[in-house]
Amino acid sequence: MTVPRPLTRTRADLAAFLRMHREKIDPEEVGLPRGRRRRTPGLRREEVAALAGVGLTWYTWLEQGRDISVSATFLDNLSQALKLDAAERRHLFLLTHQRLPSELGKTWCSVPPLVQTLMDDLPTRPAYILNLRWDVLAWNGAADKLFNFSYHVPERRNMLWLLFTDPGMRQLLSPWEAQVSQMLSSFRRDFARAAQDPTIDELVEELTKVSPEFNQLWKTQEVNAPCQGVRHLHLEELGEVAFEHTTLTVDEERHLRLVYYAVKEADPQVAAFTRWVSDDKGAR
């Protein structure tokens, strides 16, 4: 059980933050009559207190920055009452010196153009963007030649789906079972983070039905494999090539990550891969 801690810092900032957001809300937005005698814009303190489920005195003390204890549950209720977004909610927790709250992830399906430009500027480094569901949202030419993303219809352009259903992906990963097991343990963290996203549940349920290997590995409950390291890929023209790979966050709010591959400098196929990936004869 977390013991609420007294509010001991940032009193002035907290007071200004709460007052500003309270005054931004139109009473009609929360189902209250606007009235004719409002001396200040937005909601009154007593209205915020009622919406947050606390007494007027308690909320007033909080807005004044007094040295009182606040719980995560109360702050969540207050965030909803003040219509705070995710960033504002985190800021409220920081101002009250509370541990940052956990946030349920949501699947995002678009990528900023500048991120695509960044990947395109890496012509010999395979790179692609994943969301929480592991949909492949964008990629550069090197990643397309290596993983053949553009060959698949958009609704099946999902890394987890390809790992367990695409024969080409099975042939590419060397050895397949060890690497796919590690990748699945990484996906499990995103599965837990997006606990209320039905599309991720549907993906897992479908894979359980179509892939005995997925069904077996999913039951192991392994989790937290690193999102970086060395991955061995087998290319028909080159044989086995060792890649270093890592995952970089490109949008924390929307859980978008860039997966980046580079042939290990010590691998004898460095020059050969550069020539292969630069050849425009098509994907594998």
mmCIF file of C-alpha atoms in Angstrom:
data_model
loop_
_atom_site.group_PDB
_atom_site.id
_atom_site.type_symbol
_atom_site.label_atom_id
_atom_site.label_comp_id
_atom_site.label_asym_id
_atom_site.label_seq_id
_atom_site.Cartn_x
_atom_site.Cartn_y
_atom_site.Cartn_z
ATOM 1 C CA MET A 1 0.000 0.000 0.000
ATOM 2 C CA THR A 2 1.371 3.415 -0.952
ATOM 3 C CA VAL A 3 1.342 5.918 1.898
ATOM 4 C CA PRO A 4 0.342 9.391 0.698
ATOM 5 C CA ARG A 5 3.102 11.927 1.255
ATOM 6 C CA PRO A 6 2.568 15.507 2.366
ATOM 7 C CA LEU A 7 2.840 18.223 -0.219
ATOM 8 C CA THR A 8 6.162 19.900 0.547
ATOM 9 C CA ARG A 9 7.295 21.601 -2.656
ATOM 10 C CA THR A 10 6.246 23.578 -5.720
ATOM 11 C CA ARG A 11 3.312 25.135 -3.873
ATOM 12 C CA ALA A 12 3.164 28.257 -6.009
ATOM 13 C CA ASP A 13 3.435 26.310 -9.263
ATOM 14 C CA LEU A 14 0.752 23.856 -8.138
ATOM 15 C CA ALA A 15 -1.630 26.673 -7.185
ATOM 16 C CA ALA A 16 -1.136 28.414 -10.525
ATOM 17 C CA PHE A 17 -1.452 25.164 -12.469
ATOM 18 C CA LEU A 18 -4.740 24.140 -10.826
ATOM 19 C CA ARG A 19 -6.234 27.611 -11.043
ATOM 20 C CA MET A 20 -5.321 27.982 -14.723
ATOM 21 C CA HIS A 21 -6.871 24.635 -15.691
ATOM 22 C CA ARG A 22 -9.942 25.244 -13.553
ATOM 23 C CA GLU A 23 -10.540 28.555 -15.271
ATOM 24 C CA LYS A 24 -10.088 27.045 -18.747
ATOM 25 C CA ILE A 25 -13.099 24.729 -18.438
ATOM 26 C CA ASP A 26 -16.469 25.948 -19.623
ATOM 27 C CA PRO A 27 -19.098 24.813 -17.068
ATOM 28 C CA GLU A 28 -21.263 23.523 -19.898
ATOM 29 C CA GLU A 29 -18.452 21.119 -20.880
ATOM 30 C CA VAL A 30 -19.036 19.202 -17.645
ATOM 31 C CA GLY A 31 -22.819 19.483 -17.633
ATOM 32 C CA LEU A 32 -23.113 22.534 -15.392
ATOM 33 C CA PRO A 33 -25.181 25.657 -16.151
ATOM 34 C CA ARG A 34 -23.096 28.683 -17.064
ATOM 35 C CA GLY A 35 -25.077 31.008 -14.783
ATOM 36 C CA ARG A 36 -25.083 34.805 -14.818
ATOM 37 C CA ARG A 37 -23.061 35.724 -11.749
ATOM 38 C CA ARG A 38 -19.705 34.076 -12.351
ATOM 39 C CA ARG A 39 -17.082 36.596 -11.352
ATOM 40 C CA THR A 40 -14.243 34.516 -12.809
ATOM 41 C CA PRO A 41 -14.089 32.316 -15.910
ATOM 42 C CA GLY A 42 -14.302 28.564 -15.800
ATOM 43 C CA LEU A 43 -15.322 26.419 -12.857
ATOM 44 C CA ARG A 44 -15.644 27.411 -9.229
ATOM 45 C CA ARG A 45 -13.598 25.585 -6.618
ATOM 46 C CA GLU A 46 -16.674 23.912 -5.187
ATOM 47 C CA GLU A 47 -17.558 22.568 -8.632
ATOM 48 C CA VAL A 48 -14.104 21.059 -9.143
ATOM 49 C CA ALA A 49 -14.266 19.547 -5.657
ATOM 50 C CA ALA A 50 -17.620 17.951 -6.417
ATOM 51 C CA LEU A 51 -16.404 16.583 -9.752
ATOM 52 C CA ALA A 52 -13.293 15.148 -8.077
ATOM 53 C CA GLY A 53 -15.284 13.647 -5.211
ATOM 54 C CA VAL A 54 -13.702 15.611 -2.340
ATOM 55 C CA GLY A 55 -14.776 18.324 0.041
ATOM 56 C CA LEU A 56 -14.440 21.993 -0.829
ATOM 57 C CA THR A 57 -12.045 22.667 2.048
ATOM 58 C CA TRP A 58 -9.739 19.840 0.954
ATOM 59 C CA TYR A 59 -9.589 21.028 -2.645
ATOM 60 C CA THR A 60 -9.126 24.643 -1.570
ATOM 61 C CA TRP A 61 -6.162 23.651 0.575
ATOM 62 C CA LEU A 62 -4.659 21.781 -2.350
ATOM 63 C CA GLU A 63 -5.071 24.708 -4.717
ATOM 64 C CA GLN A 64 -3.484 26.931 -2.088
ATOM 65 C CA GLY A 65 -0.536 24.546 -1.952
ATOM 66 C CA ARG A 66 -0.928 23.745 1.714
ATOM 67 C CA ASP A 67 1.088 20.936 3.325
ATOM 68 C CA ILE A 68 -1.482 18.166 2.973
ATOM 69 C CA SER A 69 -1.298 14.513 1.926
ATOM 70 C CA VAL A 70 -2.654 13.539 -1.482
ATOM 71 C CA SER A 71 -3.261 10.086 -2.912
ATOM 72 C CA ALA A 72 -2.827 8.851 -6.471
ATOM 73 C CA THR A 73 -6.547 8.047 -6.624
ATOM 74 C CA PHE A 74 -7.492 11.604 -5.724
ATOM 75 C CA LEU A 75 -5.057 13.015 -8.306
ATOM 76 C CA ASP A 76 -6.501 10.741 -10.981
ATOM 77 C CA ASN A 77 -10.013 11.949 -10.140
ATOM 78 C CA LEU A 78 -8.821 15.537 -10.202
ATOM 79 C CA SER A 79 -7.128 14.989 -13.578
ATOM 80 C CA GLN A 80 -10.423 13.794 -15.007
ATOM 81 C CA ALA A 81 -12.353 16.678 -13.471
ATOM 82 C CA LEU A 82 -9.926 19.208 -14.980
ATOM 83 C CA LYS A 83 -9.773 17.337 -18.317
ATOM 84 C CA LEU A 84 -5.984 17.021 -18.182
ATOM 85 C CA ASP A 85 -4.222 15.203 -20.984
ATOM 86 C CA ALA A 86 -1.472 12.643 -20.352
ATOM 87 C CA ALA A 87 1.350 15.196 -20.163
ATOM 88 C CA GLU A 88 -0.649 17.503 -17.866
ATOM 89 C CA ARG A 89 -1.588 14.557 -15.657
ATOM 90 C CA ARG A 90 2.051 13.619 -15.221
ATOM 91 C CA HIS A 91 2.891 17.236 -14.425
ATOM 92 C CA LEU A 92 0.231 17.309 -11.704
ATOM 93 C CA PHE A 93 1.771 14.225 -10.107
ATOM 94 C CA LEU A 94 5.211 15.829 -10.234
ATOM 95 C CA LEU A 95 3.981 19.073 -8.695
ATOM 96 C CA THR A 96 2.495 17.128 -5.779
ATOM 97 C CA HIS A 97 5.698 15.089 -5.433
ATOM 98 C CA GLN A 98 3.932 11.832 -6.175
ATOM 99 C CA ARG A 99 5.358 8.862 -8.016
ATOM 100 C CA LEU A 100 4.561 9.123 -11.706
ATOM 101 C CA PRO A 101 1.357 7.193 -12.476
ATOM 102 C CA SER A 102 1.159 4.274 -14.820
ATOM 103 C CA GLU A 103 -0.631 5.001 -18.068
ATOM 104 C CA LEU A 104 -2.485 2.547 -20.260
ATOM 105 C CA GLY A 105 -1.038 2.609 -23.735
ATOM 106 C CA LYS A 106 -3.030 3.231 -26.885
ATOM 107 C CA THR A 107 -2.192 2.012 -30.349
ATOM 108 C CA TRP A 108 -1.208 4.848 -32.679
ATOM 109 C CA CYS A 109 -1.183 4.352 -36.440
ATOM 110 C CA SER A 110 0.510 7.342 -38.058
ATOM 111 C CA VAL A 111 4.117 8.510 -38.237
ATOM 112 C CA PRO A 112 5.378 12.118 -38.464
ATOM 113 C CA PRO A 113 6.859 12.858 -41.910
ATOM 114 C CA LEU A 114 10.167 13.920 -40.380
ATOM 115 C CA VAL A 115 10.627 10.422 -38.944
ATOM 116 C CA GLN A 116 10.219 8.962 -42.433
ATOM 117 C CA THR A 117 12.801 11.441 -43.684
ATOM 118 C CA LEU A 118 15.172 10.336 -40.933
ATOM 119 C CA MET A 119 14.862 6.693 -41.992
ATOM 120 C CA ASP A 120 15.234 7.518 -45.676
ATOM 121 C CA ASP A 121 18.507 9.244 -44.826
ATOM 122 C CA LEU A 122 19.844 5.833 -43.732
ATOM 123 C CA PRO A 123 19.923 4.026 -47.102
ATOM 124 C CA THR A 124 22.044 1.067 -45.937
ATOM 125 C CA ARG A 125 20.682 0.785 -42.384
ATOM 126 C CA PRO A 126 17.363 -1.094 -42.154
ATOM 127 C CA ALA A 127 14.949 0.874 -39.977
ATOM 128 C CA TYR A 128 11.219 0.726 -39.326
ATOM 129 C CA ILE A 129 8.596 2.092 -36.937
ATOM 130 C CA LEU A 130 6.453 -0.031 -34.604
ATOM 131 C CA ASN A 131 3.489 0.913 -32.441
ATOM 132 C CA LEU A 132 2.347 -0.913 -29.291
ATOM 133 C CA ARG A 133 0.587 -3.575 -31.347
ATOM 134 C CA TRP A 134 3.781 -4.053 -33.369
ATOM 135 C CA ASP A 135 2.162 -2.863 -36.575
ATOM 136 C CA VAL A 136 4.904 -1.809 -38.990
ATOM 137 C CA LEU A 137 3.820 1.752 -39.742
ATOM 138 C CA ALA A 138 6.766 2.986 -41.799
ATOM 139 C CA TRP A 139 10.146 1.775 -43.051
ATOM 140 C CA ASN A 140 13.025 2.712 -45.284
ATOM 141 C CA GLY A 141 14.187 0.978 -48.442
ATOM 142 C CA ALA A 142 16.817 -1.088 -46.650
ATOM 143 C CA ALA A 143 14.245 -2.490 -44.212
ATOM 144 C CA ASP A 144 11.857 -3.256 -47.062
ATOM 145 C CA LYS A 145 14.496 -5.197 -48.941
ATOM 146 C CA LEU A 146 15.484 -7.094 -45.804
ATOM 147 C CA PHE A 147 12.003 -7.789 -44.382
ATOM 148 C CA ASN A 148 9.824 -7.376 -47.493
ATOM 149 C CA PHE A 149 7.216 -5.239 -45.689
ATOM 150 C CA SER A 150 5.640 -3.759 -48.825
ATOM 151 C CA TYR A 151 4.800 -7.234 -50.106
ATOM 152 C CA HIS A 152 2.190 -7.695 -47.367
ATOM 153 C CA VAL A 153 -1.237 -6.084 -47.245
ATOM 154 C CA PRO A 154 -1.498 -3.335 -44.582
ATOM 155 C CA GLU A 155 -3.727 -5.329 -42.226
ATOM 156 C CA ARG A 156 -1.091 -8.096 -42.095
ATOM 157 C CA ARG A 157 1.886 -5.773 -41.926
ATOM 158 C CA ASN A 158 2.466 -6.598 -38.292
ATOM 159 C CA MET A 159 5.841 -7.804 -37.031
ATOM 160 C CA LEU A 160 4.410 -10.347 -34.610
ATOM 161 C CA TRP A 161 2.101 -11.776 -37.286
ATOM 162 C CA LEU A 162 4.944 -12.023 -39.786
ATOM 163 C CA LEU A 163 7.242 -13.705 -37.287
ATOM 164 C CA PHE A 164 4.853 -16.618 -36.872
ATOM 165 C CA THR A 165 3.071 -16.868 -40.223
ATOM 166 C CA ASP A 166 5.456 -15.670 -42.951
ATOM 167 C CA PRO A 167 7.737 -18.427 -44.378
ATOM 168 C CA GLY A 168 10.177 -15.793 -45.589
ATOM 169 C CA MET A 169 10.572 -14.377 -42.059
ATOM 170 C CA ARG A 170 11.108 -17.871 -40.694
ATOM 171 C CA GLN A 171 13.874 -18.432 -43.205
ATOM 172 C CA LEU A 172 15.414 -15.016 -42.500
ATOM 173 C CA LEU A 173 15.855 -15.431 -38.739
ATOM 174 C CA SER A 174 18.738 -17.759 -37.885
ATOM 175 C CA PRO A 175 17.924 -19.618 -35.714
ATOM 176 C CA TRP A 176 14.217 -18.808 -35.866
ATOM 177 C CA GLU A 177 12.932 -20.223 -32.570
ATOM 178 C CA ALA A 178 15.547 -18.641 -30.290
ATOM 179 C CA GLN A 179 15.163 -15.188 -31.805
ATOM 180 C CA VAL A 180 11.394 -15.216 -32.086
ATOM 181 C CA SER A 181 11.143 -16.314 -28.451
ATOM 182 C CA GLN A 182 13.198 -13.310 -27.402
ATOM 183 C CA MET A 183 11.124 -10.947 -29.528
ATOM 184 C CA LEU A 184 7.888 -12.349 -28.146
ATOM 185 C CA SER A 185 9.042 -11.711 -24.592
ATOM 186 C CA SER A 186 9.575 -8.065 -25.570
ATOM 187 C CA PHE A 187 6.085 -7.883 -27.069
ATOM 188 C CA ARG A 188 4.590 -9.150 -23.815
ATOM 189 C CA ARG A 189 5.520 -5.878 -22.115
ATOM 190 C CA ASP A 190 3.576 -3.914 -24.723
ATOM 191 C CA PHE A 191 0.683 -6.335 -24.373
ATOM 192 C CA ALA A 192 0.505 -5.526 -20.657
ATOM 193 C CA ARG A 193 0.948 -1.793 -21.250
ATOM 194 C CA ALA A 194 -2.016 -1.712 -23.643
ATOM 195 C CA ALA A 195 -4.272 -3.779 -21.420
ATOM 196 C CA GLN A 196 -7.465 -2.085 -22.650
ATOM 197 C CA ASP A 197 -6.692 -2.193 -26.370
ATOM 198 C CA PRO A 198 -8.971 -4.819 -27.965
ATOM 199 C CA THR A 199 -6.963 -4.880 -31.194
ATOM 200 C CA ILE A 200 -3.962 -6.354 -29.384
ATOM 201 C CA ASP A 201 -6.161 -8.973 -27.735
ATOM 202 C CA GLU A 202 -7.543 -9.874 -31.158
ATOM 203 C CA LEU A 203 -4.035 -10.253 -32.589
ATOM 204 C CA VAL A 204 -2.980 -12.611 -29.807
ATOM 205 C CA GLU A 205 -6.181 -14.639 -30.063
ATOM 206 C CA GLU A 206 -5.793 -15.046 -33.814
ATOM 207 C CA LEU A 207 -2.151 -16.054 -33.569
ATOM 208 C CA THR A 208 -3.039 -18.578 -30.894
ATOM 209 C CA LYS A 209 -5.386 -20.237 -33.370
ATOM 210 C CA VAL A 210 -3.171 -20.182 -36.469
ATOM 211 C CA SER A 211 0.269 -20.829 -34.981
ATOM 212 C CA PRO A 212 0.998 -23.754 -32.634
ATOM 213 C CA GLU A 213 4.470 -22.293 -32.014
ATOM 214 C CA PHE A 214 2.993 -18.978 -30.887
ATOM 215 C CA ASN A 215 0.492 -20.764 -28.667
ATOM 216 C CA GLN A 216 3.274 -22.720 -26.974
ATOM 217 C CA LEU A 217 5.659 -19.805 -26.528
ATOM 218 C CA TRP A 218 2.918 -17.448 -25.312
ATOM 219 C CA LYS A 219 2.196 -19.804 -22.422
ATOM 220 C CA THR A 220 5.770 -19.576 -21.111
ATOM 221 C CA GLN A 221 5.140 -16.060 -19.720
ATOM 222 C CA GLU A 222 8.719 -14.957 -20.403
ATOM 223 C CA VAL A 223 9.070 -11.193 -20.351
ATOM 224 C CA ASN A 224 11.521 -8.299 -20.515
ATOM 225 C CA ALA A 225 14.005 -9.451 -23.101
ATOM 226 C CA PRO A 226 16.302 -6.574 -24.121
ATOM 227 C CA CYS A 227 15.336 -4.533 -27.173
ATOM 228 C CA GLN A 228 18.907 -4.446 -28.395
ATOM 229 C CA GLY A 229 21.725 -6.850 -29.119
ATOM 230 C CA VAL A 230 22.899 -9.000 -32.010
ATOM 231 C CA ARG A 231 20.556 -10.731 -34.437
ATOM 232 C CA HIS A 232 21.658 -13.205 -37.100
ATOM 233 C CA LEU A 233 19.773 -13.091 -40.387
ATOM 234 C CA HIS A 234 20.147 -15.498 -43.275
ATOM 235 C CA LEU A 235 20.114 -13.889 -46.724
ATOM 236 C CA GLU A 236 19.912 -16.199 -49.706
ATOM 237 C CA GLU A 237 22.513 -14.237 -51.662
ATOM 238 C CA LEU A 238 24.946 -13.639 -48.773
ATOM 239 C CA GLY A 239 24.415 -16.357 -46.216
ATOM 240 C CA GLU A 240 24.313 -15.508 -42.528
ATOM 241 C CA VAL A 241 24.908 -11.875 -41.561
ATOM 242 C CA ALA A 242 25.232 -10.575 -37.995
ATOM 243 C CA PHE A 243 23.350 -7.349 -37.255
ATOM 244 C CA GLU A 244 23.465 -5.138 -34.215
ATOM 245 C CA HIS A 245 20.003 -3.805 -33.479
ATOM 246 C CA THR A 246 18.453 -1.379 -31.054
ATOM 247 C CA THR A 247 15.100 0.299 -30.429
ATOM 248 C CA LEU A 248 14.738 4.063 -30.031
ATOM 249 C CA THR A 249 11.671 5.948 -28.821
ATOM 250 C CA VAL A 250 10.563 8.518 -31.378
ATOM 251 C CA ASP A 251 7.268 9.500 -29.708
ATOM 252 C CA GLU A 252 6.830 8.615 -26.041
ATOM 253 C CA GLU A 253 3.219 9.784 -25.840
ATOM 254 C CA ARG A 254 2.135 7.614 -28.782
ATOM 255 C CA HIS A 255 4.481 4.696 -28.033
ATOM 256 C CA LEU A 256 6.150 4.841 -31.423
ATOM 257 C CA ARG A 257 9.594 3.243 -31.665
ATOM 258 C CA LEU A 258 12.232 3.072 -34.342
ATOM 259 C CA VAL A 259 13.932 -0.304 -34.768
ATOM 260 C CA TYR A 260 17.403 0.129 -36.244
ATOM 261 C CA TYR A 261 19.729 -2.497 -37.744
ATOM 262 C CA ALA A 262 23.403 -2.225 -38.716
ATOM 263 C CA VAL A 263 25.729 -5.011 -39.819
ATOM 264 C CA LYS A 264 28.361 -5.649 -37.158
ATOM 265 C CA GLU A 265 31.605 -3.979 -38.156
ATOM 266 C CA ALA A 266 33.499 -7.226 -37.545
ATOM 267 C CA ASP A 267 31.212 -9.222 -39.837
ATOM 268 C CA PRO A 268 32.996 -10.111 -43.107
ATOM 269 C CA GLN A 269 29.772 -9.340 -44.998
ATOM 270 C CA VAL A 270 29.702 -5.611 -44.239
ATOM 271 C CA ALA A 271 30.711 -4.502 -47.733
ATOM 272 C CA ALA A 272 28.691 -7.247 -49.422
ATOM 273 C CA PHE A 273 25.536 -6.253 -47.538
ATOM 274 C CA THR A 274 26.021 -2.604 -48.454
ATOM 275 C CA ARG A 275 26.204 -3.560 -52.123
ATOM 276 C CA TRP A 276 23.216 -5.927 -51.786
ATOM 277 C CA VAL A 277 20.947 -3.469 -50.020
ATOM 278 C CA SER A 278 21.895 -0.718 -52.491
ATOM 279 C CA ASP A 279 20.985 -2.889 -55.480
ATOM 280 C CA ASP A 280 17.529 -1.865 -56.744
ATOM 281 C CA LYS A 281 16.653 -5.273 -58.196
ATOM 282 C CA GLY A 282 14.011 -5.805 -55.545
ATOM 283 C CA ALA A 283 13.362 -7.473 -52.250
ATOM 284 C CA ARG A 284 14.371 -10.932 -51.200
#
